[in-house]
Amino acid sequence: MKKLWRLMILGTFVCLFAVFAVACEENGNDDDDDDPIIEDHELAGEYEIDITNLGMPLVFYLRIDTEGNFELSSSRDYDVDKGNGTVGQSGDTYMLIYSDSTPDEPKTATFTVENDNLHFSTTLPYGASNINYMREDDDDPEIIYYLVARIYMYEAYHGQYAGGHSVVAMGSSVDYEYTMTLKPGKEYDFLSTFEMGGTVYEFTEEGTYVIEDDVFTIVPEGQEEVVGSINPDGSLTIGVQASQMGSREERDLRVTTTSEYAGTYYGYSTAAMGGMTMYDTEGTLVLDPFGGYHYTAVDALSGEVEETGTYSVDGTEITYVPDDAEEDPFTGTIENLVVTATFYKSAEGGMRGELTFYSSTVQGEFTGISTVEEVQYDAVLDLASDGTFTLVITDTEGEILNTAGDFSVVKTMMLMVVLDSPEGTFNCVVSQTGLNASIEYEGVEYGFELGK
């Protein structure tokens, strides 16, 4: 029935489009007055379309103007045309009618509106591609992902807010750290992390939000609304639940200034002179979401090194200002999950030396399974802090590929980890859940979804 209904709706829109197209031709003009589009269109605005869960880690944008014209593009500058046309409507159902659509070869996309977001029920033409409107989760077929264009509403408040508190439980202190991210589509994510008994736990929550003046209201999924406020300094005061068993209590969350770059980065450097090792240093750089940094390192020869301070980012340049007033500010780069900076590598001081750090997103051991012609293959990829990797692919009979080399992180349309080895160059697309690897070796192409 659903398929029949969609076909009927599609047929109705195509017929309407054809009628209006013929009418315009007969009238000999293309004036907007003859277009079946409402002035001050109710859907006017910008939308974000993230198709990561639909099989491709890609985000693009849709803009609808007040006259009901739309355009799709890979950036919010809309300087690259990926499709344009007008918006039609029949009751509660809408359709994007592309400018190159014809009655004989219709090019359209049908959707409905929920909570100001556009939920598609047919494929969406985007450039030369057709984006599927739904996809089953690879691990759990009961989870279905849908194609949604999420509206940019309350954009001035978009971003990450962070807070924390401590409680005493069973004679020990438990420290909660949490973030709330306000996103397009009037949606939010909440993540709380805490450690108990040496184990790190996470608690997550999703929902929608509304902002009216200084009143901030969230509706957690499956729960009643929670009313809070937006404070004069831009921070949020809202009831949060920090753990599964915890009760919801009002907390303050500060807006983060550098959340885009926040994370833990790992680096390694060694040097020798005259056959003697000068230093052999493993470094860790933590960039917090409020513009603070904490550098720690262990030199196998001299011991531990530590430095704290603040940082700021302008484009790809990152400037560090050490807390130690005797140290001058210094600069480095940050791009594509890679940071370079000049830190002390030895506890004995000396000159600062350049270190390259890789985000935890592209560090550590990743594993995955691929099936080719009903044969299962297992992959283990290890990305090290010195920019090297090892990759092993096996089947039930043994190793298919065992290789090593250097890796880099580059961005074209998508962010990728590029593995360069004697056996070839392999690409791994960075996704929210890990790495999507495409390995072609000896005429066979293996596709792995690699996770930690």
C-alpha atoms as one frame of an Amber mdcrd trajectory, in Angstrom:
protein
   0.000   0.000   0.000   2.823   2.429   0.896   4.486   1.851  -2.467   1.190
   2.358  -4.296   0.516   5.545  -2.337   3.966   6.936  -3.209   3.424   6.156
  -6.873   0.045   7.905  -6.797   1.555  10.986  -5.141   4.414  10.993  -7.635
   1.980  10.733 -10.513  -0.107  13.599  -9.149   2.901  15.887  -8.839   4.220
  14.997 -12.267   0.813  15.726 -13.804   0.595  19.043 -11.976   4.088  19.946
 -13.125   3.236  19.061 -16.710   0.027  21.125 -16.628   1.795  24.194 -15.272
   4.684  23.781 -17.708   2.307  23.620 -20.673   0.308  26.572 -19.335   3.444
  28.681 -19.038   4.481  27.833 -22.590   1.049  28.723 -23.947   1.087  32.036
 -22.105   4.519  32.721 -23.587   6.166  33.739 -20.338   8.046  32.339 -17.350
   6.854  34.878 -14.787   6.840  33.774 -11.162   3.126  34.662 -11.032   2.429
  31.633 -13.256   4.460  29.278 -11.040   2.547  27.023  -8.602   4.641  28.360
  -5.727   3.396  30.251  -2.674   4.930  33.640  -1.827   6.674  33.776   1.580
   7.055  30.041   1.391   6.504  28.257   4.707   9.587  26.068   4.192  11.942
  28.959   3.443  15.293  28.441   5.123  18.485  26.387   5.036  18.796  22.687
   5.772  21.645  20.292   6.465  21.564  16.806   4.924  23.919  14.309   6.557
  23.977  10.928   4.784  26.639   9.259   6.921  24.187   6.665   8.228  22.942
   6.058   4.697  26.306   4.670   3.659  28.429   7.708   2.780  30.130  10.108
   5.231  28.953  13.224   3.415  27.108  16.391   4.419  25.498  18.768   1.924
  22.985  21.591   2.010  19.540  22.595   0.781  18.238  26.156   0.585  14.621
  27.139  -0.084  13.850  30.826  -0.673  10.686  32.742   0.159   9.255  32.114
  -3.314   9.689  28.341  -3.083  12.800  27.984  -5.231  15.378  25.490  -4.000
  19.038  24.741  -4.582  21.353  21.958  -3.417  25.092  22.400  -2.926  28.141
  20.892  -1.265  28.729  24.090   0.733  26.630  26.832   2.256  28.090  29.284
  -0.247  26.013  27.444  -2.870  28.725  28.099  -5.431  28.536  24.487  -6.663
  25.162  23.592  -8.202  24.061  20.077  -7.285  20.431  20.593  -8.285  17.842
  23.369  -8.317  14.174  23.950  -9.065  10.907  24.691  -7.288   8.877  23.227
  -4.423   5.392  21.876  -5.076   2.749  20.897  -2.544  -0.286  18.631  -2.340
  -1.845  18.650   1.104   0.788  17.647   3.651   3.111  16.229   0.999   5.756
  18.280  -0.800   7.991  17.686  -3.789  11.240  19.138  -5.072  10.707  19.578
  -8.829  14.089  19.979 -10.509  14.609  22.553 -13.245  15.734  19.828 -15.662
  12.676  17.675 -14.936  10.250  17.036 -17.792   6.876  15.270 -18.028   8.567
  12.494 -20.007  11.557  12.223 -17.657  10.481  13.534 -14.248  13.205  14.423
 -11.770  11.698  14.938  -8.337  11.996  14.140  -4.625   8.991  13.753  -2.316
   8.949  14.608   1.383   6.802  15.503   4.387   7.523  17.944   7.215   8.024
  16.894  10.834   9.158  19.333  13.519  10.242  21.729  10.707  12.529  19.064
   9.200  12.053  17.503   5.759  11.617  13.708   5.760  12.079  12.207   2.298
  10.071   9.222   1.089  11.772   8.892  -2.315  15.355   9.108  -3.539  16.927
  12.559  -3.663  18.788  13.522  -6.861  22.084  15.185  -5.892  24.377  16.051
  -8.764  24.856  12.837 -10.735  23.826  10.689  -7.748  20.512   9.516  -6.353
  20.561   9.379  -2.549  18.496   6.554  -1.060  15.879   7.680   1.439  16.356
   4.774   3.880  18.895   2.143   4.926  18.981  -0.704   7.403  21.737  -0.779
  10.001  24.386  -3.340   9.065  24.396  -4.926  12.514  20.758  -4.502  13.563
  18.121  -4.653  10.771  15.512  -3.310  13.192  17.326   0.041  13.118  16.332
   2.034  10.034  18.059   5.258   8.994  16.096   7.811   6.973  17.014  10.695
   4.709  16.228  13.932   6.536  16.992  17.579   5.770  17.446  19.254   9.146
  16.592  22.930   9.418  19.059  25.563  10.569  16.942  27.085  13.343  18.404
  28.773  16.436  21.725  28.700  14.626  23.241  31.362  16.904  23.048  28.786
  19.699  24.396  25.803  17.752  27.472  24.184  19.198  28.716  22.346  22.221
  28.135  23.213  25.862  30.051  21.493  28.653  29.854  21.071  32.383  30.608
  18.732  35.216  30.117  17.943  38.882  31.327  15.505  41.505  29.487  13.315
  43.991  30.642  11.049  46.794  29.457   7.471  46.382  30.488   4.465  48.491
  33.288   6.438  50.096  34.860   7.644  46.855  34.402  10.636  44.599  32.815
  10.232  41.186  33.534  12.999  38.673  30.985  13.528  35.922  31.920  15.391
  32.748  29.248  16.049  30.164  28.520  17.877  26.960  25.302  18.943  25.280
  25.476  19.672  21.568  22.741  21.773  19.955  22.468  20.807  16.292  20.489
  21.648  13.162  17.015  20.166  13.064  16.250  21.438  16.582  17.983  18.294
  17.879  20.485  17.814  20.683  22.906  15.132  21.884  23.971  14.724  25.500
  27.020  12.693  26.563  28.136  12.098  30.131  31.329  10.231  31.041  32.468
   9.100  34.476  34.760   6.523  36.060  33.842   4.038  38.765  35.997   1.194
  40.028  38.581   1.826  37.327  36.019   1.477  34.528  34.946   4.400  32.348
  31.198   4.617  31.688  29.172   6.649  29.229  25.560   7.782  29.367  23.904
   9.321  26.323  20.629  11.091  25.634  19.014  12.512  22.501  16.057  14.764
  21.960  14.733  18.028  20.575  14.868  21.581  21.863  13.112  24.929  21.524
  14.411  28.407  22.337  12.053  31.306  23.047  13.763  34.464  24.276  15.840
  33.272  27.253  13.797  30.114  27.865  15.523  26.910  26.817  13.374  23.770
  26.672  14.498  20.247  25.862  12.376  17.179  25.221  14.461  14.035  25.848
  13.400  11.130  23.648  10.498   9.320  25.335  10.347  11.761  28.260   8.579
  14.929  29.351   9.936  18.367  28.510  12.546  19.982  30.749  12.557  23.775
  31.037  15.747  25.748  31.612  17.268  29.064  30.648  19.893  30.781  28.528
  22.014  33.017  30.730  23.388  36.476  29.828  26.898  35.009  29.350  25.571
  32.475  26.815  25.723  29.495  29.160  22.808  27.095  29.679  21.073  26.175
  32.902  19.092  22.976  32.416  18.208  19.768  34.214  20.533  16.970  33.141
  20.722  13.274  33.969  24.383  12.347  34.272  23.968   8.565  34.566  21.433
   5.816  33.962  20.584   5.551  37.662  20.994   9.236  38.469  18.204  11.748
  38.901  17.817  14.816  36.720  19.301  17.881  38.396  19.758  21.458  37.229
  23.307  22.191  36.084  25.197  24.971  34.326  26.848  24.225  30.973  29.302
  26.710  29.473  29.564  27.274  25.748  32.747  25.762  24.396  34.998  27.990
  22.314  37.229  25.412  20.663  35.139  22.228  20.638  35.884  21.702  16.931
  39.520  21.009  17.797  39.124  19.465  21.252  40.466  15.980  21.779  43.527
  13.929  22.583  46.414  13.791  20.135  49.415  11.437  20.194  52.911  11.940
  18.826  56.334  10.328  18.828  59.795  11.615  18.067  63.342  10.306  18.420
  66.749  11.534  17.343  70.335  10.318  17.492  73.694  11.991  17.006  76.986
  10.207  16.548  75.344   6.898  17.305  73.934   8.222  20.574  70.210   8.646
  21.186  69.385  12.243  22.127  65.756  11.656  23.058  63.057   9.037  22.554
  59.787  10.760  23.338  56.124   9.725  23.420  53.969  12.851  23.629  50.298
  13.442  24.423  48.555  16.733  23.687  45.094  17.365  25.106  43.159  20.302
  23.647  40.116  21.098  25.755  36.894  22.685  24.438  37.492  25.933  26.343
  40.806  26.861  24.711  43.191  25.186  27.130  45.977  22.721  26.353  47.928
  20.172  28.407  51.078  18.632  26.981  52.711  15.646  28.649  55.543  13.522
  27.362  57.793  10.730  28.509  61.354  10.707  27.252  62.869   7.253  27.713
  66.195   8.910  28.630  65.360  11.930  30.786  61.862  11.383  32.178  58.609
  13.324  32.074  57.841  16.668  30.455  54.716  18.743  31.136  53.319  22.061
  29.937  49.939  23.780  30.177  48.473  26.915  28.674  45.852  28.268  26.336
  45.442  28.019  22.588  43.534  29.678  19.767  42.994  28.712  16.153  42.902
  30.886  13.050  42.359  28.860   9.906  44.927  26.086  10.135  47.289  28.021
  12.427  47.170  27.221  16.135  48.804  29.569  18.659  49.889  28.333  22.083
  50.377  30.629  25.078  52.137  28.746  27.928  51.069  29.415  31.517  54.743
  29.879  32.371  55.299  33.608  31.862  58.941  32.986  30.962  57.908  31.019
  27.887  56.992  32.879  24.709  53.877  32.051  22.662  54.535  29.759  19.722
  52.569  28.566  16.707  51.885  25.344  14.845  49.295  23.887  12.523  46.090
  21.915  12.984  44.347  20.331  10.019  42.678  17.034   9.164  43.073  15.552
  12.667  46.811  16.274  12.655  48.609  18.809  14.874  52.188  20.020  14.561
  53.853  22.123  17.242  57.235  22.746  18.882  57.326  21.291  22.392  60.136
  20.246  24.691  61.036  16.629  24.042  63.410  16.167  26.949  62.970  16.766
  30.662  66.407  18.422  30.561  64.967  21.328  28.595  67.023  22.632  25.714
  65.397  23.766  22.497  61.828  23.134  21.511  61.485  20.670  18.657  58.668
  19.965  16.236  56.304  17.129  17.040  53.506  15.740  14.891  50.423  14.564
  16.767  47.543  12.450  15.460  44.020  12.616  16.839  42.802   9.611  18.828
  40.240   9.233  16.019  43.045   7.886  13.806  45.148   6.149  16.444  45.147
   2.637  17.828  43.935  -0.753  16.659  40.958  -1.053  14.314  39.316  -4.353
  13.378  36.627  -5.369  10.910  35.097  -8.213   8.895  34.423  -8.430   5.163
  32.685 -11.120   3.144  33.688 -11.711  -0.472  31.946 -14.504  -2.391  30.758
 -16.052   0.886  34.293 -16.141   2.319  34.882 -14.193   5.538  37.983 -12.050
   5.896  39.258 -10.366   9.056  41.307  -7.184   9.073  43.450  -5.644  11.810
  44.795  -2.151  11.180  47.124  -0.510  13.699  47.834   3.230  13.355  50.829
   4.344  15.430  51.785   7.753  16.827  54.880   7.939  14.617  52.733   7.985
  11.466  53.281   4.332  10.579  50.813   1.468  10.255  50.528  -2.296  10.021
  47.690  -4.046   8.199  46.894  -7.760   8.360  44.060  -9.466   6.468  43.344
 -13.146   7.112  40.832 -15.801   6.165  40.242 -19.216   7.714  43.371 -20.587
   6.068  45.817 -17.872   7.088  47.189 -14.489   6.035  46.100 -12.891   2.794
  47.986  -9.632   3.309  50.527  -8.533   5.897  51.974  -5.134   5.158  53.311
  -1.995   6.809  54.153   1.550   5.831  53.354   5.196   6.455  49.939   6.810
   6.676  48.664  10.339   6.104  45.333  12.071   6.666  43.999  14.042   3.701
  40.727  15.638   2.737  39.194  15.740  -0.716  35.410  15.357  -0.713  35.809
  13.241   2.423  38.403  12.911   5.167  40.582   9.884   4.501  43.457   7.974
   6.038  45.768   7.007   3.178  47.901   3.911   3.736  51.068   3.842   1.639
  52.756   0.425   1.519  54.940  -1.639  -0.841  51.815  -3.644  -1.744  49.896
  -0.541  -2.810  48.050   2.515  -1.588  44.805   1.930   0.310  42.176   4.480
   1.334  40.138   4.520   4.546  37.309   7.044   4.851  36.967   8.485   8.356
  33.426   8.011   9.676  31.652   8.599  12.974  32.137   4.955  13.930  35.670
   4.364  12.674  37.205   3.830   9.238  35.605   2.560   6.035  38.492   0.829
   4.276  38.709  -0.114   0.606  41.524  -2.620   0.074  42.201  -3.899  -3.438
  44.858  -6.584  -3.456  45.739  -9.192  -6.100  42.540  -8.520  -8.048  40.178
  -8.795  -5.071  38.492  -5.777  -3.494  37.788  -5.969   0.224  35.524  -3.502
   1.989  35.903  -3.239   5.755  34.069  -1.135   8.331  36.875  -0.869  10.856
  36.172   0.043  14.462  38.094   0.049  17.711
